[in-house]
């Protein structure tokens, strides 16, 4: 096992207007700070061992790209998605985000085998939070294929 490759990880870089407020928001949602990667312009937060976000002040974010930072309250460049273990866990995550000052910009989606809600953080970045019964989803897909 010592030679096994490390799992792939994702690091989402998000520009934020108020770093301390963004940190407090994401901690309220359930993310955990990693202070090994933090200073007065950046904070790494982790949702799991493989899913991380770097909260970056606009000045720090601008150091990585010459492109203009869009106002995420007005435009969308990406929709981020986190999986949860149940419908109740989806609701709990979104409810924590709303209690911390986030908004729910889109209606929930309930397809029986898949359930999702969403929240926008303080800077307008949209996170989809979803649960899926994979076995039921696969069965639904096989039924569609058979009818096609």
XYZ file of C-alpha atoms in Angstrom:
148
model
C 0.000 0.000 0.000
C 2.925 2.370 0.542
C 3.383 2.580 -3.234
C -0.283 3.317 -3.908
C -0.775 6.659 -5.637
C -2.360 9.424 -3.628
C -6.032 9.938 -4.439
C -6.882 12.725 -6.842
C -7.904 15.866 -5.041
C -9.642 19.053 -6.064
C -8.726 22.543 -4.928
C -11.337 25.121 -5.920
C -9.986 28.674 -5.845
C -12.656 31.242 -4.935
C -12.213 35.011 -4.906
C -13.813 36.521 -1.807
C -14.389 40.141 -0.826
C -14.151 39.620 2.956
C -11.821 36.765 3.903
C -12.755 36.520 7.618
C -16.490 36.527 6.760
C -15.961 33.874 4.068
C -14.018 31.677 6.500
C -16.787 31.962 9.109
C -19.422 31.164 6.463
C -17.703 27.998 5.252
C -16.976 26.821 8.783
C -20.694 27.229 9.532
C -21.478 25.090 6.465
C -19.159 22.358 7.763
C -15.776 22.974 6.134
C -12.647 22.806 8.283
C -9.739 25.260 8.148
C -6.304 24.041 7.170
C -3.977 26.674 8.606
C -0.944 25.121 6.887
C -2.164 26.979 3.789
C -3.291 30.326 5.130
C -2.196 33.903 5.524
C -3.885 37.299 5.536
C -4.879 36.845 1.853
C -5.794 33.156 1.690
C -7.355 30.322 3.680
C -7.617 26.682 2.708
C -10.800 24.961 3.842
C -11.614 21.280 3.498
C -14.889 19.470 2.972
C -13.202 16.048 2.966
C -9.762 14.532 2.535
C -9.993 15.134 -1.217
C -12.198 18.254 -1.593
C -10.709 21.603 -0.685
C -11.329 25.268 -1.425
C -8.864 28.106 -1.339
C -10.577 31.308 -0.269
C -8.526 34.115 -1.786
C -8.816 37.875 -1.478
C -9.412 39.539 -4.839
C -5.852 40.864 -4.848
C -4.411 37.383 -4.239
C -6.756 35.754 -6.772
C -5.750 38.355 -9.403
C -2.168 37.153 -9.033
C -3.154 33.863 -10.708
C -4.940 35.235 -13.774
C -5.068 38.417 -15.810
C -8.808 37.916 -16.355
C -11.352 40.121 -14.634
C -12.972 38.642 -11.537
C -16.699 38.513 -12.268
C -19.313 39.494 -9.724
C -20.764 36.079 -8.854
C -23.966 37.761 -7.643
C -24.598 38.739 -11.278
C -22.846 36.095 -13.393
C -22.057 32.397 -13.141
C -18.863 30.865 -14.428
C -19.067 27.548 -12.588
C -21.558 25.614 -10.494
C -19.833 23.615 -7.804
C -21.372 20.422 -6.472
C -20.931 18.539 -3.210
C -22.398 15.111 -2.630
C -24.085 14.148 0.616
C -25.021 10.795 2.136
C -28.785 11.389 2.374
C -31.628 13.813 1.691
C -31.475 14.906 5.314
C -27.753 15.643 4.975
C -28.471 17.764 1.869
C -31.053 19.745 3.809
C -28.764 20.120 6.831
C -25.869 21.460 4.730
C -28.024 23.969 2.860
C -29.831 25.007 6.040
C -26.456 25.715 7.711
C -25.440 27.824 4.707
C -28.700 29.795 4.860
C -28.334 30.337 8.610
C -24.797 31.676 7.992
C -26.051 34.302 5.540
C -26.103 32.419 2.263
C -29.046 32.358 -0.125
C -30.807 29.599 -2.047
C -30.862 30.973 -5.606
C -32.490 28.007 -7.346
C -35.401 25.729 -6.438
C -34.676 22.290 -5.013
C -34.705 19.358 -7.395
C -36.346 16.089 -6.427
C -36.210 13.278 -8.969
C -36.905 10.491 -6.477
C -33.547 8.745 -6.870
C -31.734 12.105 -6.829
C -32.332 15.096 -4.561
C -30.555 18.399 -4.571
C -30.602 21.895 -3.204
C -28.168 24.737 -3.573
C -26.746 27.753 -1.836
C -24.857 30.849 -2.834
C -22.103 31.936 -0.464
C -21.563 35.525 0.673
C -19.810 36.317 -2.627
C -22.483 34.672 -4.792
C -20.608 31.438 -5.649
C -23.238 28.727 -6.144
C -22.808 25.297 -4.600
C -25.153 22.454 -5.540
C -25.587 19.924 -2.731
C -26.958 16.581 -3.859
C -27.731 13.036 -2.837
C -28.262 10.172 -5.244
C -29.411 6.587 -4.821
C -26.905 5.210 -7.325
C -28.602 1.809 -7.700
C -31.958 3.448 -8.445
C -30.302 5.911 -10.832
C -28.601 3.079 -12.710
C -31.887 1.216 -12.928
C -33.613 4.319 -14.264
C -30.883 4.756 -16.885
C -31.105 1.115 -17.942
C -34.870 1.503 -18.374
C -34.361 4.555 -20.594
C -31.803 2.683 -22.687
C -34.100 -0.299 -23.134
C -36.929 1.947 -24.345
C -34.764 3.928 -26.760
